[in-house]
XYZ file of C-alpha atoms in Angstrom:
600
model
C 73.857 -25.370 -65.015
C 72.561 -28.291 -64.107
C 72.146 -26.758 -60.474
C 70.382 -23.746 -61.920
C 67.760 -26.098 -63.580
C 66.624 -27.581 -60.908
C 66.274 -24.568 -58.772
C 63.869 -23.671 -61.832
C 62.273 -27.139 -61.352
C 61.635 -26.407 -57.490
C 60.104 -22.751 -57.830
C 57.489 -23.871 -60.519
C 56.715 -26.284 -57.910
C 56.549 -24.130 -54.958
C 54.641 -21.651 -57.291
C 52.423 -23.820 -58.381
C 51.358 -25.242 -54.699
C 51.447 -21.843 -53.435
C 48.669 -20.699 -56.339
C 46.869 -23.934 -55.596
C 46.838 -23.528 -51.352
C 45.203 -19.847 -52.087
C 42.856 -21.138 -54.418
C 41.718 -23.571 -52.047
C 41.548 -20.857 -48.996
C 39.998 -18.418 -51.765
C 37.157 -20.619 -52.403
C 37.044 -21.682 -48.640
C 36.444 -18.074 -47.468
C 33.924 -17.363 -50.103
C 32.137 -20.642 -48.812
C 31.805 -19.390 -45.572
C 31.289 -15.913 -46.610
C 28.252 -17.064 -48.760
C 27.246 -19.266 -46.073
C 27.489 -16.630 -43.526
C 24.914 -14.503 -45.502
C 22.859 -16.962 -45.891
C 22.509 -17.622 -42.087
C 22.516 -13.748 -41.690
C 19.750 -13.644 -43.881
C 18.089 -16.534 -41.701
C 18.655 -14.952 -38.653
C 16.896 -11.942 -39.948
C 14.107 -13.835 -41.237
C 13.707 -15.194 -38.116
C 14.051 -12.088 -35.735
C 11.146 -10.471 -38.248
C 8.767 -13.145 -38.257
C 8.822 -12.837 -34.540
C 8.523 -8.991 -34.725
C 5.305 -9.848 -37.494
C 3.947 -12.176 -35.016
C 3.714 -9.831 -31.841
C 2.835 -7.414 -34.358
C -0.511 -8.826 -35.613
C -1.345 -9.197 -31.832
C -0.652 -6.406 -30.451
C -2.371 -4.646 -33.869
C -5.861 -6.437 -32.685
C -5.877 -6.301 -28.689
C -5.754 -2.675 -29.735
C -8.404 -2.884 -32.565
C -10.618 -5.139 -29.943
C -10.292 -2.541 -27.057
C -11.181 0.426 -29.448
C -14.221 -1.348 -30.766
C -15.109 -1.863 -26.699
C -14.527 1.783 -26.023
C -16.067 2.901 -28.866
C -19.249 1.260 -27.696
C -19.308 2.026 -24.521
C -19.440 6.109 -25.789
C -19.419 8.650 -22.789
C -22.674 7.560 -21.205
C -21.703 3.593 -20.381
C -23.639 0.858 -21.343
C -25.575 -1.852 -18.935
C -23.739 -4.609 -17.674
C -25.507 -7.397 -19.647
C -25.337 -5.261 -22.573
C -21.569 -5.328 -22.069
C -21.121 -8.728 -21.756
C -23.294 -9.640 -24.714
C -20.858 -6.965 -27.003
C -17.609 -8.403 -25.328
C -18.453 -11.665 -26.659
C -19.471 -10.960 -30.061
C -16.530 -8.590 -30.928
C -14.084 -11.622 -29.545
C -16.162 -14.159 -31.557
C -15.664 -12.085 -34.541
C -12.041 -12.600 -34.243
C -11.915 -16.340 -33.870
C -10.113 -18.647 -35.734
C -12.064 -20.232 -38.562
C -10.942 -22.335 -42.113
C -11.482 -18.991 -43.498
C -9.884 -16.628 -40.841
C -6.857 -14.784 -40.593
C -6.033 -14.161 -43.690
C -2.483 -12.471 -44.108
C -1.576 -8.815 -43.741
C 1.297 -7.682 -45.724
C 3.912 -5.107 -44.332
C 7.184 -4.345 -45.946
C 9.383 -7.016 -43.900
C 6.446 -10.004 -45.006
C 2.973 -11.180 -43.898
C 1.456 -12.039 -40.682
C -1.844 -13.861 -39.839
C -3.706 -13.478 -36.288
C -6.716 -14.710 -34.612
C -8.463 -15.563 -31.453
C -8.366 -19.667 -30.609
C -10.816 -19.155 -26.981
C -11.571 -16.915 -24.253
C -12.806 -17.817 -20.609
C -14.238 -15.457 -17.810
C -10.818 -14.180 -15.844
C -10.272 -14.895 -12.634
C -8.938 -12.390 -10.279
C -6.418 -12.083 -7.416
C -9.284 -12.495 -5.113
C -9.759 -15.946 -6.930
C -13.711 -14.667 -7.526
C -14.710 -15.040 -11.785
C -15.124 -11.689 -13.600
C -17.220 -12.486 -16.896
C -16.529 -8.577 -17.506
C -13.488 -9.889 -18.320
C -12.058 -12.524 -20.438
C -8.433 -14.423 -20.844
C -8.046 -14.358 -24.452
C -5.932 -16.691 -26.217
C -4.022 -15.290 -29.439
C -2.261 -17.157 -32.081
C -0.451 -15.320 -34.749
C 1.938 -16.519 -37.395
C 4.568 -13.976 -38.429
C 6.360 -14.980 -42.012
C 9.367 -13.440 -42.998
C 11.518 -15.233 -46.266
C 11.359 -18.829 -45.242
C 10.731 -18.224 -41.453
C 7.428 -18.627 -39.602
C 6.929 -17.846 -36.740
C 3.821 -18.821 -34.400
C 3.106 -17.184 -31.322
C 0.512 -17.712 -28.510
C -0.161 -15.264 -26.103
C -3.127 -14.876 -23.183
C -4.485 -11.649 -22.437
C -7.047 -10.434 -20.347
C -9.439 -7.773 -21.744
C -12.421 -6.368 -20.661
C -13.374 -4.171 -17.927
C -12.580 -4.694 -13.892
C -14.981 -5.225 -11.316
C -13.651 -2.863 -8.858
C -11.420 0.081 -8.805
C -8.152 0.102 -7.561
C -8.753 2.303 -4.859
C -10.306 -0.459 -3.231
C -6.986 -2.615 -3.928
C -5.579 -0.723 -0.594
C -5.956 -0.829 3.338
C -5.522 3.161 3.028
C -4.475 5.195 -0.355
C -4.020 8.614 -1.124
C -5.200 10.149 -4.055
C -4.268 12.955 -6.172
C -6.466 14.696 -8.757
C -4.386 16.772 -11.624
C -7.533 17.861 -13.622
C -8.559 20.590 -11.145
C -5.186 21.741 -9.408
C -3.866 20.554 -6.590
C -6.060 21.262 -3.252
C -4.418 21.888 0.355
C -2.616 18.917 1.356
C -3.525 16.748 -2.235
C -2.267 13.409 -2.189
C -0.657 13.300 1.984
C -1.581 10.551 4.324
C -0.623 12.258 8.009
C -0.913 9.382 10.977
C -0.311 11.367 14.593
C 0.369 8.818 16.923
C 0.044 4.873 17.584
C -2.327 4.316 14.580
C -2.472 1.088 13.111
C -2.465 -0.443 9.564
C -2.937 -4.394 8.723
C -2.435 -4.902 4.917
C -0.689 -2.533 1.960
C -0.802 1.524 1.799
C -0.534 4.215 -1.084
C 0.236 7.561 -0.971
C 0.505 9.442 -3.957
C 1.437 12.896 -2.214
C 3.895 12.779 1.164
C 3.706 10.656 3.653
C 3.563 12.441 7.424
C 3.898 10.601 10.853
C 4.251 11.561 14.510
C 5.075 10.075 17.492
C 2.180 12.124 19.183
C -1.121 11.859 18.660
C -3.829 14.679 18.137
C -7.319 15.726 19.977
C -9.477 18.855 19.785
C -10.079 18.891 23.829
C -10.645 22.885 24.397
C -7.922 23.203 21.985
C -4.803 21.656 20.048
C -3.936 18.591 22.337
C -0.585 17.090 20.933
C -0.929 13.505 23.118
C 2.716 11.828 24.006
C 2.011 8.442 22.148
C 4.603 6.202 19.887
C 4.723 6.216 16.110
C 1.891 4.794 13.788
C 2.382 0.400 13.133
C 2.267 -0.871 9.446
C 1.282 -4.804 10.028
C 1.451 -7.519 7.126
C -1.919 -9.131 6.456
C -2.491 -12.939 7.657
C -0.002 -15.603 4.929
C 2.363 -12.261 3.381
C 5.883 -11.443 4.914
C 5.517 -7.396 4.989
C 3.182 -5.070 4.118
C 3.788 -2.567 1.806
C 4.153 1.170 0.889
C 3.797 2.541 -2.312
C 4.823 6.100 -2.054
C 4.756 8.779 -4.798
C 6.894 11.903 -2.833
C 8.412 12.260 -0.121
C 8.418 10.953 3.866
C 8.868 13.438 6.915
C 8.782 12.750 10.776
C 7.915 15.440 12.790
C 7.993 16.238 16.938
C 6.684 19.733 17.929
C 3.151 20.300 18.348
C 1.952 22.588 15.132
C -1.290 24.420 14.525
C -3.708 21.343 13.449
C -5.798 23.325 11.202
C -2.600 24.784 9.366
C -0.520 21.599 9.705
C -2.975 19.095 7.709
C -3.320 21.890 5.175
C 0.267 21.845 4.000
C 1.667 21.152 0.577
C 5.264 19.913 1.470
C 6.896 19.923 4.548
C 10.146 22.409 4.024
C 9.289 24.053 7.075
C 11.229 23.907 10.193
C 9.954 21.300 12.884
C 9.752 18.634 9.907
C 12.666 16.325 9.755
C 12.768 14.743 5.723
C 13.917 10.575 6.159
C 14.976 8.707 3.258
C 14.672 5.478 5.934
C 11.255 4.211 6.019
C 11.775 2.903 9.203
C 12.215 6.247 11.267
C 8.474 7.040 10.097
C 7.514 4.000 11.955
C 7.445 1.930 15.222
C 10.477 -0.143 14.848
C 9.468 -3.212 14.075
C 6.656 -2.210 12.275
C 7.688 -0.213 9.196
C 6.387 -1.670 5.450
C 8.387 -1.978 2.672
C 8.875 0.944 0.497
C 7.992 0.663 -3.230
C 8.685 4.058 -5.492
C 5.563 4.396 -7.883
C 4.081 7.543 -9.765
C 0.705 8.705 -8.889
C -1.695 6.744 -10.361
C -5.028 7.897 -11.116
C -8.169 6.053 -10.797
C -11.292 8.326 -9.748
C -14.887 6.267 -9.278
C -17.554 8.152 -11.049
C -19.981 9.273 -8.163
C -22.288 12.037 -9.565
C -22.590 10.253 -13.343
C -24.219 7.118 -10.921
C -27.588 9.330 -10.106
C -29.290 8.761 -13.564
C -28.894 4.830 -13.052
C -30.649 5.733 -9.609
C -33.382 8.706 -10.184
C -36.481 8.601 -11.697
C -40.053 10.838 -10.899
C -43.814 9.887 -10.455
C -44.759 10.219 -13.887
C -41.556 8.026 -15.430
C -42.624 4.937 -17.221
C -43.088 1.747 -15.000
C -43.537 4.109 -11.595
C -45.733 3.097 -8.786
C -46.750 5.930 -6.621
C -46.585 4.729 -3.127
C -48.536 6.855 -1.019
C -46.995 7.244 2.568
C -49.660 8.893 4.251
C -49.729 12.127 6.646
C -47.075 10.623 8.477
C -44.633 9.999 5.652
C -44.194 6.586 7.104
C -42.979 3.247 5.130
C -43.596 0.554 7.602
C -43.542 -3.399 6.878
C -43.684 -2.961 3.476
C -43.629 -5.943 0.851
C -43.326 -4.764 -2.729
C -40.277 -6.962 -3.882
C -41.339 -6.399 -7.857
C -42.074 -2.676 -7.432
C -40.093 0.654 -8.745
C -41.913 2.894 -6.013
C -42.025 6.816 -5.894
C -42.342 7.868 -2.602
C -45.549 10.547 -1.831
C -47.721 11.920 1.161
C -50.817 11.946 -1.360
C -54.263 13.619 -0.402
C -57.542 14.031 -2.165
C -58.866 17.429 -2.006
C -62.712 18.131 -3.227
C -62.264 20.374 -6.050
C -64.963 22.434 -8.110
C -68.234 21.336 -9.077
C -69.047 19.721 -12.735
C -72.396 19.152 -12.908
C -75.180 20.916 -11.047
C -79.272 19.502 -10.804
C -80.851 23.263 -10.953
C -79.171 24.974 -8.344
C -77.662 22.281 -6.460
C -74.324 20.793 -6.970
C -74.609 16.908 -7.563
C -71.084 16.111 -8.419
C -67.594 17.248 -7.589
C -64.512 16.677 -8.895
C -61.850 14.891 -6.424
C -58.100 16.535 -7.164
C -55.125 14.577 -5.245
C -52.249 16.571 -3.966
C -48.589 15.372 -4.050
C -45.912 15.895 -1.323
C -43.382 14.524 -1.893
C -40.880 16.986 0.101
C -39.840 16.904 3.479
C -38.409 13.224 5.443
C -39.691 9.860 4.332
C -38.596 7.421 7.215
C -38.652 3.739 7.155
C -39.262 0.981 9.772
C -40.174 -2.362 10.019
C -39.319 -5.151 7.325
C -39.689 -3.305 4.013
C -38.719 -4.718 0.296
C -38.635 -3.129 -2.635
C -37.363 -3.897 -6.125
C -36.396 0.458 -6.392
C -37.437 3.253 -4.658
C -37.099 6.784 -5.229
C -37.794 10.686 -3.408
C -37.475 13.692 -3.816
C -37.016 14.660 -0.230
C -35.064 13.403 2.775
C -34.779 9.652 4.195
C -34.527 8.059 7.289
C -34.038 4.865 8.382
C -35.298 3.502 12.895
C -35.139 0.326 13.673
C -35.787 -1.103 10.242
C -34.930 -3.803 8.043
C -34.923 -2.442 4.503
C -34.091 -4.126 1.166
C -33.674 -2.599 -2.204
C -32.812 -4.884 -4.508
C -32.349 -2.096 -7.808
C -31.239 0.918 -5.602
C -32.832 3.587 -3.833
C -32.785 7.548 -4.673
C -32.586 9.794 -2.226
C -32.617 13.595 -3.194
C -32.120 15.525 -0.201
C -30.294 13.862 2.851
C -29.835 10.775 4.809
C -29.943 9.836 8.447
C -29.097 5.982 9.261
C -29.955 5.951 13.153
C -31.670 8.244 15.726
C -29.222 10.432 16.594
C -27.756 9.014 19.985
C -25.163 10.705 21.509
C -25.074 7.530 23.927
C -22.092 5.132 23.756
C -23.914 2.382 24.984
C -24.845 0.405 21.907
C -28.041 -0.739 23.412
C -29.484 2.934 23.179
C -29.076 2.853 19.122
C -31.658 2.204 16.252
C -31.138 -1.286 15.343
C -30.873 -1.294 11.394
C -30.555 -3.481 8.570
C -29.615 -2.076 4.973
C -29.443 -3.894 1.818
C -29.099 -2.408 -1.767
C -27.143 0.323 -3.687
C -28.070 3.786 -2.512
C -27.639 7.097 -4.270
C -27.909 10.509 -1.680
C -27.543 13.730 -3.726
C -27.331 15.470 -0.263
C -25.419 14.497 2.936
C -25.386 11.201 5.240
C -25.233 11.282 8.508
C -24.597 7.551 10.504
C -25.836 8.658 13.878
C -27.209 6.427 17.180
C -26.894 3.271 14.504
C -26.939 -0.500 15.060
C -26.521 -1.213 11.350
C -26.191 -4.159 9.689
C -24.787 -3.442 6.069
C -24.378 -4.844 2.668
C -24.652 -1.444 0.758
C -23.169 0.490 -1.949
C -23.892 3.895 -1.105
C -23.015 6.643 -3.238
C -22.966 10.431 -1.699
C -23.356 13.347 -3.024
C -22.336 15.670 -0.204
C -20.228 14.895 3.269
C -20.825 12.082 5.899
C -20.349 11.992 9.346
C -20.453 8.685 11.862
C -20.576 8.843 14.879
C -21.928 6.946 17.638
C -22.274 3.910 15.879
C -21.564 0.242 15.904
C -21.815 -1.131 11.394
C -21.021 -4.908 10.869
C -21.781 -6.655 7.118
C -24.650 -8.300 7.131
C -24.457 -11.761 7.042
C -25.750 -13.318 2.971
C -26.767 -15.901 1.522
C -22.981 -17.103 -0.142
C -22.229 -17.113 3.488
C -19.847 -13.830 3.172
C -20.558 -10.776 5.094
C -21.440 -7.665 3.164
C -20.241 -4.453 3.743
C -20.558 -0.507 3.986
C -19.195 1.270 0.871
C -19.199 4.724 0.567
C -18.125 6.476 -2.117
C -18.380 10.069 -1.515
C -18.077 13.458 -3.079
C -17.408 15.499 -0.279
C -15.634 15.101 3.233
C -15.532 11.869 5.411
C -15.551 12.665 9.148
C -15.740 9.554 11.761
C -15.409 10.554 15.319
C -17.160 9.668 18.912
C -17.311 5.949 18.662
C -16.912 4.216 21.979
C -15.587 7.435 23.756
C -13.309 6.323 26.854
C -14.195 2.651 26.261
C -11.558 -0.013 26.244
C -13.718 -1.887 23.585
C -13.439 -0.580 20.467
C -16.149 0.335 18.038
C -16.017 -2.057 15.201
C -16.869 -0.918 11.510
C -16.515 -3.251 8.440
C -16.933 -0.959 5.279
C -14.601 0.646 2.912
C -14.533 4.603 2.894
C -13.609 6.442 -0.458
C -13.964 10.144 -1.248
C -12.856 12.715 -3.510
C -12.093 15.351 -0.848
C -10.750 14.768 2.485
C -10.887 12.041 5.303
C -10.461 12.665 8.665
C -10.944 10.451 11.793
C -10.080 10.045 15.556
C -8.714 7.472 17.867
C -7.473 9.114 20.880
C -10.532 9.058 23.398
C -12.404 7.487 20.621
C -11.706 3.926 20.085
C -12.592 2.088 16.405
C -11.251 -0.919 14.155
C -12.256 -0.494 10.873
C -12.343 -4.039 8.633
C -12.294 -2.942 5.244
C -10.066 0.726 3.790
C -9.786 4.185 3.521
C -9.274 5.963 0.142
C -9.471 10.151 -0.238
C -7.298 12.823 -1.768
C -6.263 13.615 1.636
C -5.662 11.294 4.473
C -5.801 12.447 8.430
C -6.022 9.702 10.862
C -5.016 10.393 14.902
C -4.610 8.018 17.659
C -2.978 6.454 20.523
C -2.996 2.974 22.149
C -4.089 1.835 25.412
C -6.603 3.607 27.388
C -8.927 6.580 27.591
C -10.512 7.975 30.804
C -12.598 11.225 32.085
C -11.181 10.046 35.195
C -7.537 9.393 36.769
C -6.012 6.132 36.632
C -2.418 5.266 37.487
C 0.180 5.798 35.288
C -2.591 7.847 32.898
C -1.118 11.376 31.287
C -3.749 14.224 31.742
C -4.257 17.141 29.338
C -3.513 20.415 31.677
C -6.682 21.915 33.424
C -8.694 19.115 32.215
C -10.442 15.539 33.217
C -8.952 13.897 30.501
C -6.733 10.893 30.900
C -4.615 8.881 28.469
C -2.409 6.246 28.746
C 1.429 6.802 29.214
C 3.951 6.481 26.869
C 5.448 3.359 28.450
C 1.584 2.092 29.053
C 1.202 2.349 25.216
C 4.014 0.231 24.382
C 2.263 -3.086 25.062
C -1.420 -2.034 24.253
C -3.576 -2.135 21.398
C -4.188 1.113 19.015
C -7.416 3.226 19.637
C -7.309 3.373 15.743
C -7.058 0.305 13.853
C -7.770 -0.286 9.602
C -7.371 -3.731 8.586
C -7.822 -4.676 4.701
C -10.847 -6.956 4.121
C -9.953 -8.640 0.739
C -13.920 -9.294 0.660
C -14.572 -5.790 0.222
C -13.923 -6.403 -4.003
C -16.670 -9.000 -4.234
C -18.848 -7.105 -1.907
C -18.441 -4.551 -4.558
C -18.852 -6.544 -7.230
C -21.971 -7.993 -6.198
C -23.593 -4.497 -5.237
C -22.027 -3.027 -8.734
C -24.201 -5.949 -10.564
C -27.474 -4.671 -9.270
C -26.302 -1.247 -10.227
C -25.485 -2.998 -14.048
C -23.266 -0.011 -15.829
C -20.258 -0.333 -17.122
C -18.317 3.020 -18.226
C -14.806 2.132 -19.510
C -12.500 -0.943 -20.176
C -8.973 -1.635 -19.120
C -5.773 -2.154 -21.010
C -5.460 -5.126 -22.517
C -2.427 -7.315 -19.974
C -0.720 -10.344 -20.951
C -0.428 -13.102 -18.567
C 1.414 -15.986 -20.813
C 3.062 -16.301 -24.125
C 5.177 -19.236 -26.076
C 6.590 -19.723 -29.235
């Protein structure tokens, strides 16, 4: 009995610790379940804070680039006019005592505003006021969490396109259907390329290079050579499709017209380096087309204006149509062959006429040409233009409404024979230019209308006053043909411009020899060359074309000389641009707003 009680005693005890061990873990886990929740809920306010404070930015960098674009309209707006609105829609943003008051959403409140803004700076290192790097603070405030954020953005507009981001680039054009060989860059033969390329279509290359001599003259050569630019490991290729290699010896005309390349003859490599001479293949980057046209034809209204528009200054250029040594740096000159005719008479003494009226005639048809040392703040005609031996500034554009001939039409290859020319100014040709028996010295923004054809022709920048050299740009609406420079000469024919166009571009290295320093943009790329030399007469180790006196250098011969058919990048060519686009001041569209930096 006594047994029995104190087995009693010992299971109220063991009861009683057991209901006193749970209540302590029972009250333990509903401590840390409470305090779980509580740092759930912490968590949460933190992760939506965050989410407020990117939020409020992102909410007015889109607000700020809608209020730009909304200005702007369809038509553009001048470039100081630009800059002016830039600045006030930023400063009406900034952070003030009485700024930024808080939004309200349904996970809490966030506040933003704009602390500063400087001019950007681009890759080029030049300034771009067009643009600014905008720094953002914005408080997200969820429960008891805030969250500050500070983030740098550029916004604004660029100062160049990016087709002239590229040594050569492809282009293709979705808004009107695709056009015969859209989008392909095709290099036949030992062509070379010094800095990045992009081809949005396919990318075609042969080991044999192409000439027109009495026919389709596939020339044994090696394949094309992509070279890094001076300080950068590789260059490289951003390709949209596909890359094909091919051997046989098509129909040109048919060839360069082609879509894809399914056809037999054309081998399909998913190795880079098979397109290329080894050694000399870029590296391949995968990208989707990207499209950036450059409005040509909307430029002529900045450009054109008639006699009778306000401000005009009819320039009369006599019989001879002549503008020679010319100094009218403050003028906006309309270009006429004015005459004054003897009209009726208006006031008779009996029978005898004692007064007529004078009545002047306009012309201003036909071809103006220019020579000597002109200046003009604008100029614009109606007809044709031509430019011998001439040094020619136009510091607020020139019109030209028919077409344009830069040179006298030498079909010499001695450089000594051509029209030595200086250029300076935007142009705008609503007809065709022709760059023909030329010595030119450029630093011109020329926008075309029509085709343009150079040939026979030696164009280096001219040199300015930053101590840069300027350039050629031409921006063109229809085809780009260069051919015929230095024809069978070792030296090559030296270019520096940049060449864009919305159709097709097309030019030869193969008894032509030519360096361009600058690009090559166009919808369709054709360029076709070999290396070493190019003769009318035999030379040892020299292939000839059958039945003709036409000599090239041999495979072998090629291996260790330089291409006929050379395009380096010229970073330059962007502030050339930019300089020219500031004396042409209109700005039609701004970019998506990018962030460079951000910290919480």
């Amino acid at each position: 009995m006594k047994y029995l009680k104190q087995q009693n005693g010992y299971a109220l005890l063991v009861t009683l610790l057991i209901l006193v061990v749970f209540s302590v873990l029972g009250a333990t886990l509903m401590m840390f379940t409470l305090n779980g929740g509580s740092k759930n809920e912490v968590r949460e306010d933190i992760t939506q804070s965050a989410d407020l404070s990117q939020k409020g930015i992102d909410l007015m960098t889109t607000q700020i680039n809608d209020d730009l674009t909304k200005y702007l309209g369809a038509n553009g707006v001048p470039r100081t006019d630009f800059l002016f609105q830039l600045e006030r829609i930023l400063d009406k943003y900034r952070c003030t005592a009485t700024s930024s008051t808080p939004v309200t959403s349904t996970t809490g409140t966030y506040k933003v505003c704009i602390v500063s803004y400087v001019d950007s700076i681009t890759e080029e290192n030049e300034v771009n006021p067009l643009k600014k790097l905008v720094t953002f603070k914005s408080i997200g405030t969820s429960g008891k969490s805030d969250r500050e954020l500070v983030s740098k953005i550029e916004i604004g507009a660029e100062t160049a396109p990016e087709a002239l981001r590229y040594a050569v680039g492809t282009n293709i054009d979705s808004t009107d259907g695709l056009q015969p060989g859209e989008g392909n860059l095709l290099m036949h033969g030992g062509v070379d390329i010094t800095g990045d390329v992009k081809v949005d279509g396919n990318i075609v290359t042969s080991s044999n290079g192409y000439a027109q001599l009495g026919g389709d003259r596939w020339i044994p050569s090696i394949a094309p050579s992509a070279i890094p630019l001076p300080g950068t490991d590789s260059s490289r290729l951003f390709l949209g499709k596909k890359a094909y290699f091919f051997t046989h010896s098509p129909t040109y005309s048919s060839h360069i017209a082609l879509t894809n390349f399914t056809a037999s003859g054309y081998s399909e490599k998913s190795n880079i380096d098979d397109l290329f001479r080894p050694g000399y293949a870029p590296d391949l980057v995968s990208r989707e087309p990207v499209r950036s046209p450059i409005g040509i034809t909307s430029q002529k209204a900045n450009f054109e204006y008639s006699r009778t528009s306000a401000g005009v200054e009819n320039f009369n250029t006599g019989s001879s149509k002549t503008v020679n040594n010319i100094n009218k740096p403050t003028s906006k000159a309309y270009l006429t062959s004015t005459t004054i005719e003897r009209g009726a008479c208006v006031e008779y003494f009996l029978i005898f006429c004692i007064r007529y009226a004078d009545v002047e005639r306009y012309d201003d048809n036909g071809t103006f040409t220019f020579k000597g040392i002109n200046k003009f703040k604008q100029v614009s005609t109606n007809g044709s233009a031509t430019f011998l031996d001439t040094n020619s500034t136009f510091e607020s554009g020139m019109y030209v409404n028919g077409n344009l001939l830069i040179g006298n039409n030498s079909t010499s290859e001695n450089v000594a024979s051509y029209s030595a020319i200086t250029l300076d100014g935007p142009i705008y040709v609503n007809g065709n230019v022709t760059i023909k028996g030329a010595d030119l010295l450029s630093n011109v923004l020329l926008y075309v209308n029509g085709s343009v054809t150079i040939e026979y022709s030696r164009i280096n920048g001219k040199s300015l006053s930053s101590g840069k050299r300027g350039s050629l740009i031409i921006l063109s609406n229809g085809n780009i043909k260069i051919s015929n420079n230095s024809v069978n000469q070792d030296a090559p024919s030296y270019i520096k411009g940049f060449f864009y166009t919305e159709q097709d571009f097309e030019m030869f290295g193969v008894g032509s020899n030519i360096k361009i320093d600058g690009g090559i943009s166009a919808r369709k790329i054709v360029l076709n060359a070999i290396r070493g030399r190019a003769k009318d007469t035999f030379f040892t180790g020299s292939y000839q074309i059958p039945n003709r006196a036409d000599y090239f250098e041999n495979v072998n011969g090629q291996q260790t000389r330089d291409s006929r058919l050379q395009v380096i990048y010229d970073s330059e060519i962007i502030s050339t641009y930019s300089d020219l686009k500031q004396q042409e001041p209109v700005i039609y569209k701004v970019d998506p707003p990018l962030e460079k930096d951000r910290s919480y």
